[in-house]
DNA sequence: GTAGTCAAGCTGACGC
DNA sequence: GCGTCAGCTTGACTAC
């Protein structure tokens, strides 16, 4: 039961970056193995979500309101130099663009990640983490949906089972005799009373062959 | 106060 | 060895 379509098409992010430098590539998404790798990342986390003073921000993409939101985020993250880490909140615009990218492709290659990170003024690592978490969330959602579906199915099967058991008990109570009628098709003996399933109510109904023949 | 959300940290596995 | 992933955990923040 595959719910989410996996696009095999590669997402191509095109953008124009006036006067962009190569500073984005300086972020080591990984470098050293083991613990050192993450110590470095912890250090780099300190200036998370900081926006360069010389803004190359696209006016069409980020409104005044969002810029305020973004600056408030930066205020929060200016505080990061302390011991406790501060939570980054993505702006509406950032979330929207990330969602759009995710909708097109659930994974990013390094180029796409870099481009998206620059576009969103985030670090490539943040984009990568967002996609990882997003994939996890969609998988969780899908699992929950499947669980709900299976629960409903189990309930209906239970109900059907209950009905059938009841029918069996009713039939046993009737103590119908052994088959005495031959099938006109196969010449095999038929029970005097046969069971048919009502297509409308899905109830098993008893049909007496001899009664039927009288009709 | 606490349960829920979510970005980020961490680890082990995998492919190249 | 490196990059990336899934899975799990942590901690800041929010809504109630």
PDB file of C-alpha atoms (C1' of nucleotides) in Angstrom:
ATOM      1  CA  UNK A   1       0.000   0.000   0.000  1.00  0.00           C
ATOM      2  CA  UNK A   2       2.137   2.806  -1.267  1.00  0.00           C
ATOM      3  CA  UNK A   3       0.462   6.111  -0.602  1.00  0.00           C
ATOM      4  CA  UNK A   4       3.157   8.624  -1.329  1.00  0.00           C
ATOM      5  CA  UNK A   5       4.328   8.811  -4.897  1.00  0.00           C
ATOM      6  CA  UNK A   6       8.065   8.739  -5.140  1.00  0.00           C
ATOM      7  CA  UNK A   7       9.114  10.953  -7.941  1.00  0.00           C
ATOM      8  CA  UNK A   8      12.092   9.598  -9.744  1.00  0.00           C
ATOM      9  CA  UNK A   9      12.606  12.884 -11.497  1.00  0.00           C
ATOM     10  CA  UNK A  10      15.528  14.902 -10.248  1.00  0.00           C
ATOM     11  CA  UNK A  11      14.671  18.261  -8.755  1.00  0.00           C
ATOM     12  CA  UNK A  12      16.444  21.047 -10.521  1.00  0.00           C
ATOM     13  CA  UNK A  13      16.679  24.184  -8.467  1.00  0.00           C
ATOM     14  CA  UNK A  14      17.527  27.211 -10.506  1.00  0.00           C
ATOM     15  CA  UNK A  15      18.347  30.511  -8.919  1.00  0.00           C
ATOM     16  CA  UNK A  16      20.225  33.693  -9.496  1.00  0.00           C
ATOM     17  CA  UNK A  17      22.591  34.731  -6.757  1.00  0.00           C
ATOM     18  CA  UNK A  18      23.930  38.211  -7.285  1.00  0.00           C
ATOM     19  CA  UNK A  19      27.469  38.476  -6.004  1.00  0.00           C
ATOM     20  CA  UNK A  20      27.355  35.116  -4.353  1.00  0.00           C
ATOM     21  CA  UNK A  21      30.574  33.848  -2.910  1.00  0.00           C
ATOM     22  CA  UNK A  22      31.702  30.337  -2.227  1.00  0.00           C
ATOM     23  CA  UNK A  23      31.197  30.679   1.511  1.00  0.00           C
ATOM     24  CA  UNK A  24      28.345  28.197   1.553  1.00  0.00           C
ATOM     25  CA  UNK A  25      30.682  25.399   0.590  1.00  0.00           C
ATOM     26  CA  UNK A  26      32.767  25.997   3.655  1.00  0.00           C
ATOM     27  CA  UNK A  27      30.306  24.165   5.849  1.00  0.00           C
ATOM     28  CA  UNK A  28      31.503  20.647   6.475  1.00  0.00           C
ATOM     29  CA  UNK A  29      28.366  18.553   6.587  1.00  0.00           C
ATOM     30  CA  UNK A  30      30.733  15.889   7.723  1.00  0.00           C
ATOM     31  CA  UNK A  31      34.402  15.619   7.783  1.00  0.00           C
ATOM     32  CA  UNK A  32      35.934  13.884  10.713  1.00  0.00           C
ATOM     33  CA  UNK A  33      34.704  10.510  11.746  1.00  0.00           C
ATOM     34  CA  UNK A  34      33.239   9.673  15.095  1.00  0.00           C
ATOM     35  CA  UNK A  35      32.871  12.206  17.858  1.00  0.00           C
ATOM     36  CA  UNK A  36      35.029  14.936  16.379  1.00  0.00           C
ATOM     37  CA  UNK A  37      32.596  15.240  13.540  1.00  0.00           C
ATOM     38  CA  UNK A  38      29.835  16.243  15.840  1.00  0.00           C
ATOM     39  CA  UNK A  39      31.915  18.480  18.030  1.00  0.00           C
ATOM     40  CA  UNK A  40      32.673  20.484  14.938  1.00  0.00           C
ATOM     41  CA  UNK A  41      29.007  20.606  14.063  1.00  0.00           C
ATOM     42  CA  UNK A  42      28.148  21.773  17.524  1.00  0.00           C
ATOM     43  CA  UNK A  43      30.574  24.647  17.072  1.00  0.00           C
ATOM     44  CA  UNK A  44      29.143  25.501  13.694  1.00  0.00           C
ATOM     45  CA  UNK A  45      25.659  25.456  15.145  1.00  0.00           C
ATOM     46  CA  UNK A  46      26.451  28.636  17.010  1.00  0.00           C
ATOM     47  CA  UNK A  47      25.650  30.965  14.119  1.00  0.00           C
ATOM     48  CA  UNK A  48      22.665  29.038  12.895  1.00  0.00           C
ATOM     49  CA  UNK A  49      20.164  30.977  10.785  1.00  0.00           C
ATOM     50  CA  UNK A  50      22.190  34.154  10.786  1.00  0.00           C
ATOM     51  CA  UNK A  51      21.497  36.339   7.796  1.00  0.00           C
ATOM     52  CA  UNK A  52      24.410  38.130   6.176  1.00  0.00           C
ATOM     53  CA  UNK A  53      24.222  41.881   6.589  1.00  0.00           C
ATOM     54  CA  UNK A  54      24.518  42.465   2.841  1.00  0.00           C
ATOM     55  CA  UNK A  55      21.146  40.986   2.059  1.00  0.00           C
ATOM     56  CA  UNK A  56      20.681  39.397  -1.344  1.00  0.00           C
ATOM     57  CA  UNK A  57      17.186  38.491  -0.308  1.00  0.00           C
ATOM     58  CA  UNK A  58      14.531  38.309  -2.967  1.00  0.00           C
ATOM     59  CA  UNK A  59      11.866  40.938  -2.305  1.00  0.00           C
ATOM     60  CA  UNK A  60       9.258  38.913  -4.123  1.00  0.00           C
ATOM     61  CA  UNK A  61       9.818  35.922  -1.941  1.00  0.00           C
ATOM     62  CA  UNK A  62       9.981  37.296   1.551  1.00  0.00           C
ATOM     63  CA  UNK A  63       7.466  39.802   2.770  1.00  0.00           C
ATOM     64  CA  UNK A  64       8.002  42.432   5.439  1.00  0.00           C
ATOM     65  CA  UNK A  65       6.182  40.291   7.951  1.00  0.00           C
ATOM     66  CA  UNK A  66       8.382  37.345   7.227  1.00  0.00           C
ATOM     67  CA  UNK A  67      11.470  39.478   7.434  1.00  0.00           C
ATOM     68  CA  UNK A  68      10.379  40.539  10.900  1.00  0.00           C
ATOM     69  CA  UNK A  69       9.843  36.934  11.793  1.00  0.00           C
ATOM     70  CA  UNK A  70      13.229  36.080  10.451  1.00  0.00           C
ATOM     71  CA  UNK A  71      14.929  38.825  12.355  1.00  0.00           C
ATOM     72  CA  UNK A  72      13.269  37.683  15.533  1.00  0.00           C
ATOM     73  CA  UNK A  73      14.663  34.251  14.833  1.00  0.00           C
ATOM     74  CA  UNK A  74      18.064  35.766  14.475  1.00  0.00           C
ATOM     75  CA  UNK A  75      17.653  37.519  17.772  1.00  0.00           C
ATOM     76  CA  UNK A  76      16.886  34.189  19.312  1.00  0.00           C
ATOM     77  CA  UNK A  77      19.890  32.636  17.716  1.00  0.00           C
ATOM     78  CA  UNK A  78      22.157  35.528  18.596  1.00  0.00           C
ATOM     79  CA  UNK A  79      21.787  34.144  22.062  1.00  0.00           C
ATOM     80  CA  UNK A  80      23.211  30.800  21.110  1.00  0.00           C
ATOM     81  CA  UNK A  81      26.703  31.653  22.282  1.00  0.00           C
ATOM     82  CA  UNK A  82      25.477  30.660  25.685  1.00  0.00           C
ATOM     83  CA  UNK A  83      25.605  27.072  26.821  1.00  0.00           C
ATOM     84  CA  UNK A  84      22.021  26.138  25.919  1.00  0.00           C
ATOM     85  CA  UNK A  85      21.030  25.661  22.324  1.00  0.00           C
ATOM     86  CA  UNK A  86      18.174  27.739  21.005  1.00  0.00           C
ATOM     87  CA  UNK A  87      15.511  26.315  18.797  1.00  0.00           C
ATOM     88  CA  UNK A  88      15.509  27.476  15.227  1.00  0.00           C
ATOM     89  CA  UNK A  89      12.082  28.314  13.909  1.00  0.00           C
ATOM     90  CA  UNK A  90      11.772  28.304  10.169  1.00  0.00           C
ATOM     91  CA  UNK A  91       9.901  31.192   8.636  1.00  0.00           C
ATOM     92  CA  UNK A  92       6.706  30.589   6.680  1.00  0.00           C
ATOM     93  CA  UNK A  93       8.586  31.258   3.479  1.00  0.00           C
ATOM     94  CA  UNK A  94      11.339  28.827   4.360  1.00  0.00           C
ATOM     95  CA  UNK A  95       8.835  26.160   5.325  1.00  0.00           C
ATOM     96  CA  UNK A  96       6.862  26.734   2.158  1.00  0.00           C
ATOM     97  CA  UNK A  97       9.884  26.398  -0.102  1.00  0.00           C
ATOM     98  CA  UNK A  98      11.107  23.336   1.749  1.00  0.00           C
ATOM     99  CA  UNK A  99       7.671  21.745   1.469  1.00  0.00           C
ATOM    100  CA  UNK A 100       7.533  22.560  -2.221  1.00  0.00           C
ATOM    101  CA  UNK A 101      10.921  20.985  -2.763  1.00  0.00           C
ATOM    102  CA  UNK A 102       9.905  17.959  -0.741  1.00  0.00           C
ATOM    103  CA  UNK A 103       6.738  17.623  -2.775  1.00  0.00           C
ATOM    104  CA  UNK A 104       8.822  17.417  -5.927  1.00  0.00           C
ATOM    105  CA  UNK A 105      11.466  15.137  -4.523  1.00  0.00           C
ATOM    106  CA  UNK A 106      11.884  13.479  -1.152  1.00  0.00           C
ATOM    107  CA  UNK A 107      15.652  13.470  -1.371  1.00  0.00           C
ATOM    108  CA  UNK A 108      18.173  16.061  -2.487  1.00  0.00           C
ATOM    109  CA  UNK A 109      21.528  15.618  -4.118  1.00  0.00           C
ATOM    110  CA  UNK A 110      24.384  17.779  -2.778  1.00  0.00           C
ATOM    111  CA  UNK A 111      23.951  20.419  -5.489  1.00  0.00           C
ATOM    112  CA  UNK A 112      20.260  20.772  -4.859  1.00  0.00           C
ATOM    113  CA  UNK A 113      20.861  20.906  -1.141  1.00  0.00           C
ATOM    114  CA  UNK A 114      23.417  23.672  -1.496  1.00  0.00           C
ATOM    115  CA  UNK A 115      21.207  25.653  -3.834  1.00  0.00           C
ATOM    116  CA  UNK A 116      18.194  25.322  -1.592  1.00  0.00           C
ATOM    117  CA  UNK A 117      20.237  26.225   1.458  1.00  0.00           C
ATOM    118  CA  UNK A 118      21.498  29.388  -0.219  1.00  0.00           C
ATOM    119  CA  UNK A 119      18.030  30.265  -1.389  1.00  0.00           C
ATOM    120  CA  UNK A 120      16.656  29.842   2.114  1.00  0.00           C
ATOM    121  CA  UNK A 121      19.676  31.399   3.795  1.00  0.00           C
ATOM    122  CA  UNK A 122      20.168  28.280   5.798  1.00  0.00           C
ATOM    123  CA  UNK A 123      23.063  25.910   6.111  1.00  0.00           C
ATOM    124  CA  UNK A 124      23.155  22.854   3.907  1.00  0.00           C
ATOM    125  CA  UNK A 125      23.169  20.775   7.058  1.00  0.00           C
ATOM    126  CA  UNK A 126      19.909  22.396   8.171  1.00  0.00           C
ATOM    127  CA  UNK A 127      18.285  21.625   4.847  1.00  0.00           C
ATOM    128  CA  UNK A 128      19.538  18.068   5.084  1.00  0.00           C
ATOM    129  CA  UNK A 129      18.183  17.692   8.612  1.00  0.00           C
ATOM    130  CA  UNK A 130      14.871  19.167   7.575  1.00  0.00           C
ATOM    131  CA  UNK A 131      14.510  16.635   4.772  1.00  0.00           C
ATOM    132  CA  UNK A 132      15.486  13.778   7.060  1.00  0.00           C
ATOM    133  CA  UNK A 133      12.923  14.817   9.648  1.00  0.00           C
ATOM    134  CA  UNK A 134      10.321  15.448   6.966  1.00  0.00           C
ATOM    135  CA  UNK A 135      10.795  11.979   5.550  1.00  0.00           C
ATOM    136  CA  UNK A 136      10.468  10.529   9.023  1.00  0.00           C
ATOM    137  CA  UNK A 137       7.273  12.458   9.639  1.00  0.00           C
ATOM    138  CA  UNK A 138       5.664  11.411   6.376  1.00  0.00           C
ATOM    139  CA  UNK A 139       6.612   7.815   7.030  1.00  0.00           C
ATOM    140  CA  UNK A 140       5.094   8.036  10.485  1.00  0.00           C
ATOM    141  CA  UNK A 141       1.944   9.552   9.047  1.00  0.00           C
ATOM    142  CA  UNK A 142       1.699   6.803   6.464  1.00  0.00           C
ATOM    143  CA  UNK A 143       2.206   4.143   9.130  1.00  0.00           C
ATOM    144  CA  UNK A 144      -0.538   5.709  11.213  1.00  0.00           C
ATOM    145  CA  UNK A 145      -2.882   5.700   8.228  1.00  0.00           C
ATOM    146  CA  UNK A 146      -2.093   2.062   7.531  1.00  0.00           C
ATOM    147  CA  UNK A 147      -2.662   1.229  11.169  1.00  0.00           C
ATOM    148  CA  UNK A 148      -6.026   2.966  11.093  1.00  0.00           C
ATOM    149  CA  UNK A 149      -6.986   1.129   7.911  1.00  0.00           C
ATOM    150  CA  UNK A 150      -5.984  -2.227   9.366  1.00  0.00           C
ATOM    151  CA  UNK A 151      -7.954  -1.479  12.534  1.00  0.00           C
ATOM    152  CA  UNK A 152     -11.078  -0.777  10.525  1.00  0.00           C
ATOM    153  CA  UNK A 153     -10.530  -3.865   8.432  1.00  0.00           C
ATOM    154  CA  UNK A 154     -10.046  -5.966  11.539  1.00  0.00           C
ATOM    155  CA  UNK A 155     -13.260  -4.546  12.968  1.00  0.00           C
ATOM    156  CA  UNK A 156     -15.274  -5.387   9.879  1.00  0.00           C
ATOM    157  CA  UNK A 157     -13.785  -8.881   9.714  1.00  0.00           C
ATOM    158  CA  UNK A 158     -14.617  -9.368  13.353  1.00  0.00           C
ATOM    159  CA  UNK A 159     -18.174  -8.300  12.717  1.00  0.00           C
ATOM    160  CA  UNK A 160     -18.448 -10.598   9.701  1.00  0.00           C
ATOM    161  CA  UNK A 161     -17.018 -13.444  11.716  1.00  0.00           C
ATOM    162  CA  UNK A 162     -19.535 -12.807  14.468  1.00  0.00           C
ATOM    163  CA  UNK A 163     -22.410 -12.848  11.971  1.00  0.00           C
ATOM    164  CA  UNK A 164     -21.221 -16.055  10.341  1.00  0.00           C
ATOM    165  CA  UNK A 165     -20.869 -17.794  13.672  1.00  0.00           C
ATOM    166  CA  UNK A 166     -24.374 -16.742  14.523  1.00  0.00           C
ATOM    167  CA  UNK A 167     -25.617 -18.140  11.235  1.00  0.00           C
ATOM    168  CA  UNK A 168     -23.843 -21.432  11.876  1.00  0.00           C
ATOM    169  CA  UNK A 169     -25.458 -21.668  15.266  1.00  0.00           C
ATOM    170  CA  UNK A 170     -28.855 -20.980  13.770  1.00  0.00           C
ATOM    171  CA  UNK A 171     -28.325 -23.677  11.170  1.00  0.00           C
ATOM    172  CA  UNK A 172     -27.203 -26.157  13.754  1.00  0.00           C
ATOM    173  CA  UNK A 173     -30.266 -25.332  15.758  1.00  0.00           C
ATOM    174  CA  UNK A 174     -32.421 -26.163  12.765  1.00  0.00           C
ATOM    175  CA  UNK A 175     -30.822 -29.608  12.580  1.00  0.00           C
ATOM    176  CA  UNK A 176     -31.188 -29.868   8.816  1.00  0.00           C
ATOM    177  CA  UNK A 177     -30.899 -33.436   7.502  1.00  0.00           C
ATOM    178  CA  UNK A 178     -28.214 -34.842   5.206  1.00  0.00           C
ATOM    179  CA  UNK A 179     -28.198 -34.038   1.485  1.00  0.00           C
ATOM    180  CA  UNK A 180     -30.778 -35.848  -0.519  1.00  0.00           C
ATOM    181  CA  UNK A 181     -31.021 -33.805  -3.688  1.00  0.00           C
ATOM    182  CA  UNK A 182     -28.719 -34.163  -6.676  1.00  0.00           C
ATOM    183  CA  UNK A 183     -27.323 -31.106  -8.346  1.00  0.00           C
ATOM    184  CA  UNK A 184     -28.704 -30.676 -11.853  1.00  0.00           C
ATOM    185  CA  UNK A 185     -25.251 -29.518 -12.990  1.00  0.00           C
ATOM    186  CA  UNK A 186     -22.798 -31.913 -11.425  1.00  0.00           C
ATOM    187  CA  UNK A 187     -25.065 -34.745 -10.299  1.00  0.00           C
ATOM    188  CA  UNK A 188     -23.477 -34.393  -6.870  1.00  0.00           C
ATOM    189  CA  UNK A 189     -25.709 -34.513  -3.831  1.00  0.00           C
ATOM    190  CA  UNK A 190     -26.916 -31.140  -2.575  1.00  0.00           C
ATOM    191  CA  UNK A 191     -28.032 -30.346   0.926  1.00  0.00           C
ATOM    192  CA  UNK A 192     -31.725 -30.014   1.294  1.00  0.00           C
ATOM    193  CA  UNK A 193     -31.125 -26.554   2.546  1.00  0.00           C
ATOM    194  CA  UNK A 194     -28.348 -24.573   0.836  1.00  0.00           C
ATOM    195  CA  UNK A 195     -26.712 -21.316   1.864  1.00  0.00           C
ATOM    196  CA  UNK A 196     -26.625 -18.271  -0.334  1.00  0.00           C
ATOM    197  CA  UNK A 197     -25.048 -14.913   0.345  1.00  0.00           C
ATOM    198  CA  UNK A 198     -27.298 -11.911  -0.006  1.00  0.00           C
ATOM    199  CA  UNK A 199     -25.313  -9.399  -2.102  1.00  0.00           C
ATOM    200  CA  UNK A 200     -26.999  -6.445  -0.428  1.00  0.00           C
ATOM    201  CA  UNK A 201     -26.784  -7.159   3.249  1.00  0.00           C
ATOM    202  CA  UNK A 202     -23.997  -9.765   3.010  1.00  0.00           C
ATOM    203  CA  UNK A 203     -26.060 -12.060   5.163  1.00  0.00           C
ATOM    204  CA  UNK A 204     -26.106 -15.787   4.593  1.00  0.00           C
ATOM    205  CA  UNK A 205     -29.639 -16.896   3.852  1.00  0.00           C
ATOM    206  CA  UNK A 206     -30.968 -20.417   3.941  1.00  0.00           C
ATOM    207  CA  UNK A 207     -32.743 -21.724   0.892  1.00  0.00           C
ATOM    208  CA  UNK A 208     -34.668 -24.948   1.040  1.00  0.00           C
ATOM    209  CA  UNK A 209     -34.171 -26.716  -2.286  1.00  0.00           C
ATOM    210  CA  UNK A 210     -37.421 -28.522  -2.065  1.00  0.00           C
ATOM    211  CA  UNK A 211     -39.267 -25.305  -1.245  1.00  0.00           C
ATOM    212  CA  UNK A 212     -37.463 -23.599  -4.131  1.00  0.00           C
ATOM    213  CA  UNK A 213     -38.528 -26.294  -6.530  1.00  0.00           C
ATOM    214  CA  UNK A 214     -42.099 -25.754  -5.513  1.00  0.00           C
ATOM    215  CA  UNK A 215     -41.946 -22.096  -6.485  1.00  0.00           C
TER     216      UNK A 215
ATOM    217  C1'  DG B   1       2.192  21.443  34.637  1.00  0.00           C
ATOM    218  C1'  DT B   2       2.332  18.751  30.794  1.00  0.00           C
ATOM    219  C1'  DA B   3       1.760  16.798  26.279  1.00  0.00           C
ATOM    220  C1'  DG B   4       2.846  17.788  21.599  1.00  0.00           C
ATOM    221  C1'  DT B   5       5.884  19.619  17.998  1.00  0.00           C
ATOM    222  C1'  DC B   6      10.079  20.004  15.664  1.00  0.00           C
ATOM    223  C1'  DA B   7      15.086  21.239  14.799  1.00  0.00           C
ATOM    224  C1'  DA B   8      19.071  19.154  15.944  1.00  0.00           C
ATOM    225  C1'  DG B   9      22.260  15.544  18.045  1.00  0.00           C
ATOM    226  C1'  DC B  10      23.784  10.988  17.879  1.00  0.00           C
ATOM    227  C1'  DT B  11      24.621   6.216  16.213  1.00  0.00           C
ATOM    228  C1'  DG B  12      24.952   2.360  13.187  1.00  0.00           C
ATOM    229  C1'  DA B  13      24.356   0.723   8.535  1.00  0.00           C
ATOM    230  C1'  DC B  14      24.975   1.032   3.757  1.00  0.00           C
ATOM    231  C1'  DG B  15      26.766   2.190  -0.935  1.00  0.00           C
ATOM    232  C1'  DC B  16      30.323   4.101  -3.535  1.00  0.00           C
TER     233       DC B  16
ATOM    234  C1'  DG C   1      36.980   6.892   4.198  1.00  0.00           C
ATOM    235  C1'  DC C   2      33.212   9.653   3.063  1.00  0.00           C
ATOM    236  C1'  DG C   3      28.445  10.932   2.423  1.00  0.00           C
ATOM    237  C1'  DT C   4      23.910   9.861   3.358  1.00  0.00           C
ATOM    238  C1'  DC C   5      20.307   7.542   5.349  1.00  0.00           C
ATOM    239  C1'  DA C   6      16.942   5.712   9.061  1.00  0.00           C
ATOM    240  C1'  DG C   7      15.917   5.486  13.646  1.00  0.00           C
ATOM    241  C1'  DC C   8      15.991   7.145  18.022  1.00  0.00           C
ATOM    242  C1'  DT C   9      16.766  10.785  21.460  1.00  0.00           C
ATOM    243  C1'  DT C  10      17.258  15.462  23.274  1.00  0.00           C
ATOM    244  C1'  DG C  11      15.943  19.924  24.335  1.00  0.00           C
ATOM    245  C1'  DA C  12      13.579  24.384  23.260  1.00  0.00           C
ATOM    246  C1'  DC C  13       9.349  26.048  22.541  1.00  0.00           C
ATOM    247  C1'  DT C  14       4.145  26.232  22.363  1.00  0.00           C
ATOM    248  C1'  DA C  15      -0.698  25.381  23.336  1.00  0.00           C
ATOM    249  C1'  DC C  16      -3.914  23.785  26.385  1.00  0.00           C
TER     250       DC C  16
END
